[in-house]
Short mmCIF file of C-alpha atoms in Angstrom, two decimals:
data_model
loop_
_atom_site.label_atom_id
_atom_site.label_comp_id
_atom_site.label_asym_id
_atom_site.label_seq_id
_atom_site.Cartn_x
_atom_site.Cartn_y
_atom_site.Cartn_z
CA MET Q 6 0.02 0.30 0.29
CA ALA Q 7 2.86 2.30 -0.71
CA THR Q 8 3.03 5.19 -2.65
CA ARG Q 9 5.70 5.07 -5.10
CA TYR Q 10 7.26 8.27 -7.07
CA TRP Q 11 9.40 8.24 -9.99
CA LEU Q 12 12.64 9.65 -9.08
CA SER Q 13 13.40 9.97 -13.24
CA LEU Q 14 16.67 8.20 -12.14
CA SER Q 15 16.40 5.47 -14.78
CA THR Q 16 14.27 4.07 -18.17
CA ASN Q 17 13.77 0.97 -16.14
CA TRP Q 18 10.28 0.69 -14.44
CA GLY Q 19 11.47 -2.54 -13.16
CA SER Q 20 14.26 -0.70 -11.61
CA ALA Q 21 14.00 -0.30 -7.80
CA SER Q 22 16.02 2.88 -7.73
CA ALA Q 23 14.05 4.22 -10.36
CA TRP Q 24 11.18 4.96 -7.22
CA SER Q 25 11.20 6.89 -3.55
CA GLY Q 26 11.70 3.88 -1.40
CA ALA Q 27 13.85 2.06 -3.67
CA ALA Q 28 11.54 -0.80 -4.24
CA VAL Q 29 10.09 -1.38 -7.37
CA PRO Q 30 6.07 -0.78 -7.35
CA VAL Q 31 3.86 -3.60 -6.10
CA SER Q 32 0.03 -5.11 -5.77
CA GLY Q 33 -1.87 -2.59 -4.22
CA ASP Q 34 0.47 0.54 -4.57
CA THR Q 35 -0.22 4.17 -5.58
CA VAL Q 36 2.37 5.16 -8.83
CA VAL Q 37 2.94 9.05 -8.99
CA PHE Q 38 4.81 10.26 -11.66
CA PRO Q 39 5.21 13.75 -10.54
CA GLU Q 40 5.29 17.19 -12.82
CA THR Q 41 8.75 17.15 -12.48
CA ALA Q 42 9.39 13.48 -13.88
CA SER Q 43 12.48 14.30 -16.84
CA LEU Q 44 13.50 10.67 -18.06
CA SER Q 45 10.53 8.08 -19.55
CA PRO Q 46 10.73 4.78 -18.44
CA THR Q 47 11.48 2.72 -21.57
CA THR Q 48 11.72 -0.66 -20.26
CA GLY Q 49 10.64 -2.82 -17.85
CA LEU Q 50 6.97 -2.01 -18.77
CA ASP Q 51 5.56 -5.27 -18.47
CA GLN Q 52 4.60 -5.68 -15.41
CA SER Q 53 1.02 -7.61 -15.75
CA GLY Q 54 1.24 -9.31 -12.82
CA VAL Q 55 0.73 -5.89 -10.80
CA SER Q 56 -2.77 -4.57 -10.40
CA LEU Q 57 -2.14 -0.83 -8.36
CA HIS Q 58 -4.53 0.78 -6.52
CA ALA Q 59 -3.57 4.14 -8.91
CA LEU Q 60 -1.00 5.12 -11.64
CA HIS Q 61 -1.20 8.91 -11.50
CA ILE Q 62 0.34 10.91 -14.01
CA ALA Q 63 0.20 14.65 -12.36
CA ASN Q 64 -0.82 17.63 -14.10
CA GLY Q 65 1.53 18.83 -16.67
CA CYS Q 66 4.05 16.36 -16.42
CA ALA Q 67 5.54 15.68 -19.62
CA ILE Q 68 6.68 12.87 -20.32
CA GLN Q 69 6.31 9.04 -21.72
CA VAL Q 70 5.02 6.37 -20.56
CA GLY Q 71 4.84 2.99 -22.63
CA SER Q 72 4.19 3.49 -26.59
CA PRO Q 73 1.55 1.63 -29.02
CA GLY Q 74 4.28 -0.80 -29.79
CA THR Q 75 5.39 -1.14 -25.81
CA PRO Q 76 2.66 -0.20 -23.67
CA LEU Q 77 2.84 -0.40 -20.30
CA LYS Q 78 0.94 -3.55 -18.50
CA ILE Q 79 -0.33 -2.89 -15.73
CA HIS Q 80 -4.00 -3.43 -13.86
CA SER Q 81 -4.64 -0.36 -12.06
CA SER Q 82 -8.30 0.32 -10.28
CA VAL Q 83 -7.59 4.01 -10.61
CA CYS Q 84 -5.70 5.21 -13.46
CA GLN Q 85 -5.19 9.45 -14.04
CA PHE Q 86 -3.78 10.70 -16.51
CA GLY Q 87 -2.85 14.67 -16.16
CA GLY Q 88 -0.02 15.34 -18.49
CA ILE Q 89 1.10 16.89 -21.53
CA GLY Q 90 3.21 13.50 -22.85
CA GLN Q 91 1.26 10.55 -23.83
CA MET Q 92 0.53 7.28 -21.46
CA HIS Q 93 -0.14 3.77 -22.95
CA VAL Q 94 -1.39 1.44 -20.59
CA TRP Q 95 -2.21 -2.31 -21.83
CA TYR Q 96 -4.82 -3.62 -18.96
CA PRO Q 97 -4.66 -7.81 -18.83
CA THR Q 98 -7.26 -9.52 -19.47
CA GLY Q 99 -8.77 -11.20 -15.83
CA ALA Q 100 -11.82 -10.95 -13.75
CA SER Q 101 -10.33 -7.91 -11.21
CA ASN Q 102 -10.33 -5.90 -15.14
CA THR Q 103 -13.03 -3.17 -13.79
CA ALA Q 104 -11.10 0.22 -13.12
CA ARG Q 105 -11.49 3.68 -13.29
CA ILE Q 106 -10.23 6.05 -16.41
CA TYR Q 107 -9.72 9.43 -15.87
CA CYS Q 108 -8.43 11.91 -18.07
CA ALA Q 109 -7.62 15.03 -17.39
CA ALA Q 110 -5.06 16.63 -19.04
CA PRO Q 111 -4.41 20.59 -19.19
CA SER Q 112 -4.77 20.35 -23.29
CA ILE Q 113 -6.09 18.14 -26.53
CA ASP Q 114 -1.61 17.03 -26.52
CA GLY Q 115 -1.76 15.58 -23.81
CA LYS Q 116 -2.70 11.73 -25.02
CA LEU Q 117 -4.15 8.68 -22.90
CA THR Q 118 -4.67 5.14 -24.83
CA ILE Q 119 -5.79 2.21 -23.19
CA TYR Q 120 -5.80 -0.80 -24.75
CA ASN Q 121 -7.31 -4.34 -24.01
CA ALA Q 122 -9.54 -5.75 -21.26
CA GLY Q 123 -13.00 -4.45 -20.51
CA ASP Q 124 -15.54 -3.01 -17.83
CA PHE Q 125 -13.82 -0.20 -17.69
CA HIS Q 126 -15.62 3.40 -16.42
CA ILE Q 127 -14.24 6.97 -17.88
CA TRP Q 128 -14.57 10.38 -17.28
CA CYS Q 129 -12.79 12.45 -19.64
CA GLY Q 130 -12.66 16.10 -18.93
CA GLY Q 131 -9.32 17.47 -20.79
CA GLY Q 132 -7.04 16.17 -23.42
CA THR Q 133 -7.07 13.65 -25.73
CA LEU Q 134 -8.11 9.73 -24.93
CA THR Q 135 -8.27 6.78 -27.17
CA LEU Q 136 -9.94 3.80 -26.37
CA ASP Q 137 -8.24 1.46 -28.35
CA SER Q 138 -10.40 -1.89 -30.68
CA THR Q 139 -8.77 -4.25 -28.37
CA ILE Q 140 -10.91 -2.77 -25.40
CA ALA Q 141 -14.12 -5.04 -25.52
CA THR Q 142 -16.94 -3.24 -23.20
CA VAL Q 143 -17.23 0.12 -21.86
CA ASP Q 144 -19.39 0.43 -18.88
CA ALA Q 145 -19.45 4.04 -18.79
CA LEU Q 146 -18.31 6.82 -20.76
CA HIS Q 147 -18.42 10.49 -19.56
CA VAL Q 148 -17.25 13.11 -22.06
CA THR Q 149 -16.85 16.68 -20.82
CA ALA Q 150 -14.21 20.03 -20.92
CA ILE Q 151 -13.08 21.20 -17.55
CA GLY Q 152 -12.26 23.95 -19.30
CA GLY Q 153 -15.37 24.46 -21.64
CA GLY Q 154 -14.65 24.50 -25.31
CA ALA Q 155 -13.16 21.46 -27.43
CA ALA Q 156 -9.96 20.76 -25.15
CA SER Q 157 -11.61 17.32 -24.93
CA ARG Q 158 -11.52 14.44 -27.05
CA VAL Q 159 -12.11 10.40 -26.80
CA VAL Q 160 -11.83 8.21 -29.75
CA LEU Q 161 -13.66 5.36 -29.87
CA ASN Q 162 -11.90 2.47 -32.13
CA ALA Q 163 -14.07 0.31 -33.98
CA GLY Q 164 -14.78 -2.56 -31.92
CA THR Q 165 -15.69 -1.61 -28.91
CA ILE Q 166 -18.72 -1.49 -27.12
CA VAL Q 167 -19.77 1.40 -24.45
CA ALA Q 168 -22.84 0.27 -22.69
CA ALA Q 169 -23.74 3.98 -21.32
CA ALA Q 170 -22.08 7.22 -22.97
CA TRP Q 171 -22.89 10.98 -22.04
CA VAL Q 172 -21.68 13.93 -23.45
CA SER Q 173 -21.39 17.10 -21.51
CA GLY Q 174 -18.20 19.16 -23.49
CA GLY Q 175 -15.78 18.32 -26.00
CA THR Q 176 -15.94 15.91 -28.78
CA LEU Q 177 -16.61 12.26 -29.08
CA ASP Q 178 -15.58 10.01 -31.85
CA VAL Q 179 -17.12 7.00 -32.51
CA ARG Q 180 -16.13 4.04 -34.63
CA GLY Q 181 -16.86 1.27 -32.07
CA THR Q 182 -21.11 0.88 -30.58
CA ILE Q 183 -22.29 3.48 -27.83
CA THR Q 184 -25.81 1.16 -27.08
CA VAL Q 185 -27.19 4.10 -25.22
CA LEU Q 186 -25.99 7.60 -25.36
CA ARG Q 187 -28.49 8.67 -22.71
CA SER Q 188 -27.74 12.32 -22.80
CA LEU Q 189 -25.36 15.09 -24.77
CA THR Q 190 -26.02 18.67 -23.26
CA SER Q 191 -23.37 20.51 -25.09
CA GLY Q 192 -19.94 19.36 -27.42
CA VAL Q 193 -19.93 17.39 -30.23
CA VAL Q 194 -20.31 13.50 -31.45
CA ASN Q 195 -19.40 12.47 -34.44
CA VAL Q 196 -20.01 8.84 -36.06
CA LEU Q 197 -17.76 7.88 -38.56
CA ASP Q 198 -17.19 4.98 -40.43
CA ASN Q 199 -18.91 1.70 -39.26
CA GLY Q 200 -19.92 3.48 -35.97
CA LYS Q 201 -23.04 2.83 -33.84
CA ILE Q 202 -25.22 4.60 -31.83
CA THR Q 203 -27.91 2.59 -31.38
CA THR Q 204 -30.30 5.23 -28.99
CA MET Q 205 -29.19 8.63 -28.48
CA TYR Q 206 -30.91 11.99 -25.76
CA TYR Q 207 -30.00 14.84 -27.37
CA SER Q 208 -30.81 17.99 -25.67
CA GLY Q 209 -27.99 20.25 -26.82
CA GLY Q 210 -24.72 19.84 -28.58
CA VAL Q 211 -24.48 18.40 -32.02
CA VAL Q 212 -24.30 15.03 -33.25
CA ASN Q 213 -22.98 14.08 -36.76
CA TYR Q 214 -23.76 11.04 -37.70
CA GLU Q 215 -21.69 9.91 -41.16
CA SER Q 216 -21.25 6.25 -40.33
CA ASN Q 217 -22.81 3.96 -42.65
CA VAL Q 218 -24.84 2.09 -39.55
CA ALA Q 219 -27.92 3.17 -39.31
CA PRO Q 220 -29.19 3.97 -35.36
CA PHE Q 221 -32.39 3.12 -34.12
CA PHE Q 222 -34.13 5.34 -31.26
CA MET Q 223 -32.84 9.42 -31.58
CA VAL Q 224 -35.03 11.56 -29.34
CA GLY Q 225 -33.69 15.22 -29.16
CA GLY Q 226 -34.97 18.86 -27.81
CA GLY Q 227 -33.19 22.03 -26.22
CA GLY Q 228 -31.79 23.46 -29.08
CA GLY Q 229 -29.98 20.04 -29.84
CA VAL Q 230 -28.79 19.06 -33.58
CA LEU Q 231 -28.83 15.30 -35.28
CA ASP Q 232 -27.29 16.38 -38.67
CA PHE Q 233 -27.44 13.30 -40.94
CA THR Q 234 -26.15 15.55 -43.96
CA GLY Q 235 -22.58 14.89 -44.07
CA ARG Q 236 -23.24 11.65 -45.43
CA ASP Q 237 -24.17 10.83 -49.11
CA ARG Q 238 -25.17 7.53 -49.41
CA PRO Q 239 -28.21 5.93 -48.39
CA LEU Q 240 -29.03 5.24 -44.52
CA THR Q 241 -32.54 3.86 -43.64
CA ILE Q 242 -33.20 4.05 -39.73
CA THR Q 243 -36.26 1.67 -39.05
CA GLY Q 244 -36.60 3.04 -36.15
CA GLU Q 245 -37.89 6.22 -33.96
CA ALA Q 246 -37.07 9.86 -35.02
CA ARG Q 247 -38.53 11.64 -31.74
CA ILE Q 248 -37.71 15.53 -31.87
CA MET Q 249 -38.92 17.75 -29.54
CA PRO Q 250 -39.33 21.49 -28.94
CA GLY Q 251 -35.86 23.26 -29.48
CA GLY Q 252 -34.43 20.15 -31.60
CA LYS Q 253 -33.33 19.78 -34.66
CA LEU Q 254 -33.19 16.89 -36.70
CA LEU Q 255 -31.55 17.70 -40.08
CA TYR Q 256 -31.57 15.28 -43.61
CA ASP Q 257 -31.74 14.31 -46.64
CA PRO Q 258 -34.64 12.42 -47.36
CA ASP Q 259 -33.37 11.31 -50.91
CA LEU Q 260 -30.62 9.79 -48.77
CA VAL Q 261 -32.06 9.11 -45.30
CA THR Q 262 -34.77 7.09 -44.75
CA ILE Q 263 -37.24 7.71 -41.18
CA ALA Q 264 -39.44 4.75 -40.68
CA PHE Q 265 -41.41 6.91 -37.23
CA LYS Q 266 -40.93 10.49 -36.97
CA GLN Q 267 -43.08 11.86 -34.24
CA LEU Q 268 -42.27 16.15 -34.57
CA PHE Q 269 -43.17 17.45 -31.21
CA GLY Q 270 -42.06 20.78 -31.38
CA ASN Q 271 -44.72 21.00 -34.77
CA ILE Q 272 -47.12 18.95 -33.15
CA ILE Q 273 -47.72 21.72 -30.11
CA GLY Q 274 -47.73 24.75 -31.62
CA ASN Q 275 -44.06 25.58 -32.67
CA GLY Q 276 -45.15 25.10 -36.09
CA PRO Q 277 -47.84 23.51 -38.40
CA VAL Q 278 -49.57 20.52 -37.69
CA PRO Q 279 -47.73 17.62 -39.25
CA MET L 22 -62.87 11.44 -39.81
CA ALA L 23 -64.91 15.17 -39.89
CA THR L 24 -63.37 17.72 -37.78
CA THR L 25 -66.33 19.35 -35.42
CA TYR L 26 -65.57 22.42 -33.17
CA TRP L 27 -66.77 23.20 -29.99
CA THR L 28 -69.36 26.39 -29.64
CA GLY L 29 -71.32 25.78 -26.42
CA THR L 30 -74.09 27.56 -27.89
CA SER L 31 -76.96 26.11 -26.42
CA SER L 32 -75.12 24.26 -23.58
CA GLY L 33 -72.84 22.72 -21.40
CA ALA L 34 -73.41 18.91 -22.85
CA TRP L 35 -70.63 17.33 -25.14
CA SER L 36 -73.59 15.00 -26.42
CA THR L 37 -75.71 17.93 -27.61
CA ALA L 38 -74.78 18.00 -31.70
CA GLY L 39 -76.01 21.50 -31.31
CA ASN L 40 -72.91 22.37 -28.91
CA TRP L 41 -70.32 21.76 -32.16
CA THR L 42 -70.21 23.12 -35.64
CA ASN L 43 -70.18 19.62 -37.53
CA GLY L 44 -71.78 17.32 -34.84
CA VAL L 45 -71.03 15.35 -31.38
CA PRO L 46 -67.71 13.86 -32.56
CA GLY L 47 -67.46 10.14 -33.58
CA ASN L 48 -64.78 7.62 -33.68
CA GLY L 49 -61.70 8.99 -35.94
CA ASP L 50 -62.68 13.06 -35.77
CA THR L 51 -61.20 15.63 -34.69
CA ALA L 52 -62.61 17.71 -31.73
CA ILE L 53 -61.27 21.02 -31.48
CA PHE L 54 -62.10 23.31 -28.47
CA PRO L 55 -61.60 26.80 -30.29
CA ARG L 56 -60.02 29.82 -28.28
CA THR L 57 -63.62 31.79 -29.38
CA ALA L 58 -65.34 29.59 -27.38
CA THR L 59 -66.08 30.19 -23.83
CA ARG L 60 -68.78 27.35 -22.30
CA SER L 61 -67.38 25.09 -20.33
CA VAL L 62 -68.05 21.08 -20.78
CA SER L 63 -69.87 19.90 -17.51
CA SER L 64 -72.45 16.88 -18.79
CA GLY L 65 -72.74 14.14 -21.35
CA LEU L 66 -68.87 13.81 -20.60
CA ASP L 67 -69.31 9.52 -20.50
CA GLN L 68 -67.83 8.72 -24.32
CA ASN L 69 -66.06 5.32 -23.43
CA THR L 70 -67.20 4.00 -26.82
CA ILE L 71 -65.61 6.94 -29.03
CA ASP L 72 -61.92 6.88 -30.31
CA LEU L 73 -61.19 10.08 -31.88
CA ALA L 74 -57.87 11.07 -33.63
CA VAL L 75 -57.31 14.10 -32.26
CA LEU L 76 -58.56 16.22 -29.48
CA VAL L 77 -57.53 19.41 -28.88
CA THR L 78 -57.99 22.49 -26.63
CA GLU L 79 -56.80 25.33 -28.49
CA ASP L 80 -54.29 28.57 -26.67
CA GLY L 81 -56.90 30.94 -25.47
CA TYR L 82 -59.55 29.07 -24.85
CA ALA L 83 -60.26 28.70 -21.07
CA GLY L 84 -63.45 26.75 -20.19
CA ASP L 85 -63.39 23.57 -18.15
CA ILE L 86 -63.80 20.07 -20.29
CA GLY L 87 -65.52 18.16 -17.01
CA ALA L 88 -64.67 18.37 -13.43
CA SER L 89 -63.06 16.19 -10.35
CA GLY L 90 -64.54 13.13 -9.70
CA ASN L 91 -66.66 13.75 -13.22
CA PRO L 92 -64.01 13.25 -16.05
CA LEU L 93 -64.08 13.09 -20.03
CA ILE L 94 -64.22 9.48 -20.84
CA ILE L 95 -63.05 8.99 -24.17
CA GLY L 96 -59.95 8.10 -26.24
CA ALA L 97 -58.04 10.08 -28.66
CA THR L 98 -55.17 8.97 -30.47
CA LYS L 99 -53.59 12.35 -29.51
CA LEU L 100 -54.81 14.67 -27.11
CA LYS L 101 -53.33 18.11 -26.89
CA ILE L 102 -54.13 20.98 -24.33
CA ARG L 103 -53.28 24.45 -25.26
CA GLY L 104 -55.55 26.35 -23.24
CA SER L 105 -55.97 27.62 -20.17
CA GLY L 106 -59.03 26.26 -18.40
CA ARG L 107 -59.00 22.72 -16.25
CA VAL L 108 -59.35 19.10 -17.97
CA TYR L 109 -59.87 15.70 -16.81
CA TYR L 110 -59.54 13.10 -19.05
CA GLN L 111 -60.42 9.36 -18.25
CA ASN L 112 -58.53 7.38 -21.49
CA SER L 113 -60.59 4.86 -22.39
CA HIS L 114 -58.04 4.62 -26.11
CA ALA L 115 -57.27 1.01 -25.98
CA SER L 116 -54.19 1.73 -28.44
CA THR L 117 -51.08 3.77 -28.75
CA GLU L 118 -52.22 7.46 -27.01
CA TYR L 119 -50.15 10.52 -27.05
CA ILE L 120 -50.58 13.64 -24.87
CA TYR L 121 -49.13 17.09 -25.80
CA LEU L 122 -49.76 19.86 -22.92
CA ASP L 123 -48.62 23.11 -23.34
CA SER L 124 -50.90 25.20 -21.07
CA PRO L 125 -50.50 28.56 -19.15
CA ASN L 126 -52.63 26.68 -16.43
CA LYS L 127 -50.02 25.53 -14.15
CA THR L 128 -52.24 24.41 -11.57
CA ASP L 129 -54.69 21.92 -12.82
CA ALA L 130 -54.54 21.85 -16.46
CA LEU L 131 -54.59 18.30 -16.91
CA THR L 132 -55.84 15.61 -14.70
CA LEU L 133 -55.18 12.38 -16.39
CA SER L 134 -56.82 8.68 -15.66
CA GLY L 135 -57.70 6.06 -17.15
CA ALA L 136 -55.78 3.28 -19.56
CA ALA L 137 -52.53 3.38 -19.58
CA VAL L 138 -50.44 5.76 -21.81
CA PHE L 139 -48.08 5.53 -24.75
CA LEU L 140 -46.52 8.87 -24.62
CA ALA L 141 -46.83 12.47 -23.01
CA ALA L 142 -44.95 15.13 -23.53
CA VAL L 143 -45.95 18.23 -21.05
CA TYR L 144 -43.97 21.22 -22.09
CA ARG L 145 -45.52 23.72 -20.17
CA GLY L 146 -48.46 23.70 -17.67
CA GLN L 147 -49.42 21.07 -14.94
CA LEU L 148 -50.33 17.12 -15.33
CA ALA L 149 -51.44 15.28 -12.38
CA VAL L 150 -52.24 12.08 -13.05
CA VAL L 151 -54.38 10.83 -10.31
CA SER L 152 -54.23 7.10 -8.38
CA GLY L 153 -54.99 3.96 -9.89
CA MET L 154 -54.01 5.54 -13.88
CA SER L 155 -52.81 2.20 -15.88
CA GLY L 156 -48.84 4.05 -16.21
CA ILE L 157 -47.35 5.95 -18.89
CA THR L 158 -44.60 4.68 -21.05
CA ASN L 159 -42.78 7.77 -21.84
CA LEU L 160 -42.96 10.92 -20.00
CA HIS L 161 -41.17 14.44 -20.99
CA VAL L 162 -40.69 16.92 -18.59
CA MET L 163 -39.37 20.21 -20.27
CA TYR L 164 -40.43 23.88 -20.38
CA LYS L 165 -41.10 26.31 -22.38
CA THR L 166 -39.56 29.94 -21.25
CA ASN L 167 -38.64 29.05 -17.45
CA PRO L 168 -36.77 26.01 -16.83
CA ASN L 169 -37.68 26.36 -13.06
CA ASN L 170 -41.13 26.11 -13.26
CA ASP L 171 -42.99 26.07 -17.07
CA ALA L 172 -43.92 22.03 -16.16
CA VAL L 173 -45.57 20.74 -13.36
CA VAL L 174 -45.91 16.98 -12.50
CA SER L 175 -47.04 14.76 -9.88
CA VAL L 176 -48.36 10.66 -10.51
CA VAL L 177 -49.99 9.58 -7.12
CA ASP L 178 -48.59 5.55 -7.35
CA SER L 179 -49.04 5.17 -11.34
CA THR L 180 -46.23 3.46 -13.51
CA ILE L 181 -43.51 5.52 -15.67
CA SER L 182 -41.43 3.27 -17.19
CA ASN L 183 -39.62 6.11 -18.86
CA LEU L 184 -38.45 9.48 -17.59
CA TRP L 185 -36.54 12.85 -19.72
CA GLN L 186 -37.11 15.72 -17.70
CA THR L 187 -35.05 19.09 -18.35
CA GLY L 188 -36.81 21.37 -16.24
CA GLY L 189 -39.94 22.04 -14.20
CA ILE L 190 -40.90 20.63 -10.43
CA THR L 191 -41.97 16.85 -10.54
CA THR L 192 -43.26 14.01 -8.14
CA PHE L 193 -43.46 10.91 -8.30
CA GLY L 194 -44.95 8.51 -5.81
CA GLY L 195 -45.45 5.80 -8.28
CA GLY L 196 -41.95 3.54 -10.03
CA VAL L 197 -40.00 4.69 -12.01
CA GLY L 198 -38.19 2.55 -14.85
CA THR L 199 -35.65 4.86 -16.76
CA ALA L 200 -34.58 7.97 -15.26
CA ASN L 201 -32.47 11.06 -16.90
CA ILE L 202 -32.56 14.60 -15.10
CA ASP L 203 -30.84 17.21 -17.31
CA GLY L 204 -32.98 20.10 -15.40
CA GLY L 205 -35.86 21.42 -12.94
CA SER L 206 -36.49 19.42 -9.82
CA TRP L 207 -37.13 15.73 -9.30
CA THR L 208 -38.86 13.99 -6.38
CA ILE L 209 -39.90 10.64 -6.14
CA THR L 210 -41.34 8.60 -3.05
CA GLY L 211 -43.42 5.83 -2.36
CA ALA L 212 -42.32 2.35 -2.30
CA THR L 213 -41.01 1.15 -5.54
CA GLY L 214 -38.38 4.10 -6.35
CA ILE L 215 -36.22 3.61 -9.62
CA THR L 216 -36.35 0.23 -11.38
CA GLY L 217 -33.39 0.81 -13.82
CA THR L 218 -30.72 3.19 -13.91
CA LEU L 219 -31.09 6.97 -12.70
CA THR L 220 -28.86 9.56 -14.20
CA VAL L 221 -28.72 13.44 -12.74
CA SER L 222 -27.08 15.58 -15.62
CA GLY L 223 -28.71 19.15 -14.08
CA GLY L 224 -31.23 20.31 -11.61
CA VAL L 225 -31.89 18.80 -7.83
CA ALA L 226 -33.13 14.88 -7.76
CA TYR L 227 -34.73 14.16 -4.04
CA TYR L 228 -34.91 10.75 -3.67
CA GLU L 229 -37.44 9.97 -0.97
CA ALA L 230 -38.65 6.48 -2.06
CA THR L 231 -38.14 2.99 0.21
CA GLY L 232 -37.50 1.64 -2.84
CA GLY L 233 -34.22 0.65 -4.02
CA LEU L 234 -31.97 2.63 -6.42
CA ALA L 235 -29.60 -0.30 -8.42
CA ASN L 236 -27.49 2.25 -10.25
CA GLY L 237 -27.41 5.76 -10.21
CA TYR L 238 -25.05 7.92 -12.26
CA VAL L 239 -24.88 12.02 -10.94
CA LEU L 240 -23.12 13.63 -13.86
CA GLY L 241 -24.38 16.93 -12.96
CA GLY L 242 -26.88 18.47 -10.38
CA THR L 243 -27.22 16.92 -7.07
CA LEU L 244 -28.77 13.54 -6.35
CA ASP L 245 -30.18 14.59 -2.63
CA PHE L 246 -31.24 11.87 -0.35
CA THR L 247 -31.01 13.61 3.04
CA THR L 248 -35.15 14.88 2.56
CA SER L 249 -36.02 11.68 3.37
CA ASP L 250 -35.94 9.88 6.87
CA ASN L 251 -36.23 6.32 5.33
CA VAL L 252 -33.57 3.96 5.48
CA GLN L 253 -32.72 3.19 1.86
CA SER L 254 -31.39 0.22 -0.32
CA VAL L 255 -28.90 1.76 -2.53
CA GLY L 256 -26.09 0.07 -4.50
CA ASN L 257 -23.72 1.89 -6.99
CA VAL L 258 -24.10 5.44 -7.26
CA TYR L 259 -21.63 7.26 -9.54
CA VAL L 260 -20.78 10.37 -9.34
CA HIS L 261 -18.56 12.29 -11.89
CA PRO L 262 -16.59 15.56 -11.00
CA ALA L 263 -19.83 18.10 -11.48
CA GLY L 264 -21.94 16.32 -9.55
CA LYS L 265 -23.42 16.14 -5.82
CA LEU L 266 -24.82 13.66 -3.79
CA ARG L 267 -26.10 14.35 -0.77
CA TYR L 268 -26.83 11.43 1.73
CA ASP L 269 -27.16 10.29 5.46
CA PRO L 270 -24.09 6.92 5.46
CA ASP L 271 -27.09 5.97 8.38
CA LEU L 272 -29.41 5.34 6.66
CA LEU L 273 -27.97 4.44 3.45
CA PRO L 274 -25.75 1.23 4.00
CA SER L 275 -26.16 -0.66 1.55
CA LEU L 276 -24.36 2.43 -0.80
CA ALA L 277 -20.88 1.94 -2.45
CA ALA L 278 -20.93 5.05 -3.74
CA VAL L 279 -17.91 5.45 -6.61
CA VAL L 280 -17.09 9.25 -6.25
CA PHE L 281 -15.18 9.70 -9.54
CA LEU L 282 -12.29 12.22 -9.32
CA HIS L 283 -13.01 13.38 -5.92
CA GLU L 284 -10.49 10.95 -5.22
CA ILE L 285 -8.18 12.01 -6.94
CA GLY L 286 -8.58 15.43 -5.90
CA ILE L 287 -10.02 16.80 -9.22
CA GLY L 288 -13.59 18.57 -8.67
CA PRO L 289 -15.45 19.90 -5.20
CA VAL L 290 -15.59 17.18 -2.38
CA PRO L 291 -19.85 16.46 -1.94
#
């Protein structure tokens, strides 16, 4: 249950001299890469037998932990990234994969990439968080922007299924599947390639739905926009679009067919009765 | 498939042909209470064999339809209430029913009883769902100009399968399946509580039900258990940085709260 600080005295994670207390982190420990860290660990990154309590990259820390080809293999119940460099973490597959991931980098240049396993609860309020296609499932994903604006971006790659997502700022690029976008209040959601959002509720923000895979059920209102006009291929939606007052649904009827439309804004007096 | 307008020329009887421009509304008809009419409907209210296409009270119609204990009994595929009077409506419609409420009457615009409703959208005005009403599958509570109190909804004991609330004041005494609270004030009481997932993104949610909550997400706004003295069964509540969770740990012994980012020092401690 010790807290181990990276001392930047070595590039080998597995070297005891690289850590405070002169001991390599073991299961249950908390690992901290401080803002002042100057050396990146490049070797000894396969720690797949270790299950940390927490892994912190401090706010402003500029080093790189792991790489796309050689990620840090470790489990950590809490993984928090506030750096302006990069961190690549590969979670071992196993029964204890449930983890909470926080990406709170001060700029979009801070990059955290998560690989493998699943059952994650994820919050991104700053920086760029990439969910690799090797991730099976995400239980909950919340994308927001701590300082407002678009300083937060989550990239959901193909193959990953997110059970529930919320977006209240920033940008979410969807190439995997989101079963339910429970709310979009501000920010931008781009559904790309063969990405899919099965059910979505938007009361603000913009959904740019350019994917080739149709959504099924959409409820919009409150100034939110669901925009299919970025596509140039036909799309058939067999479910329902339910648009409340203030909500917008933009589509080319020659390309997009929606089986069932409920235009509430019109029905209750904001326009002609259909 | 006719359209007939209420005139109330001779009396307050629904069933009198002379009170309508095109006769008493029948199956598949559209019945409209125009802003030019002034008389209330007070008799002939049992129309339980009739299924209208649409029943409308226009913006500006100030009369009442039915009364407490003496509702209009009828079916309508779409019920649109925009008038300022009181409508007591017992749904006898056998299939999908849609209700739209946009009324300046925030006290007693629509009192609903009878058969289940597929969808009710409350934009402005007050909706009261009386005891024993068979439930609403989809309930949307919104606002027109004032997010605090444009819409007022009270449900005594009926089940609401799916709730989306972006404004207004709501109180639920029956069970709610999935609830998404983005604004306004939401209170749940009674024995059932939330049977699905509660998500609070804005506004305030007061959880006073004795029934349990298996999963809750507080992304923004406040989820408050402290207005109840009940011992409550609550499972996982995930609190994100902008959310607030208020509870007495002695009354929520089973709570397994997961407090996002508070544990690493970002965001306010609840």
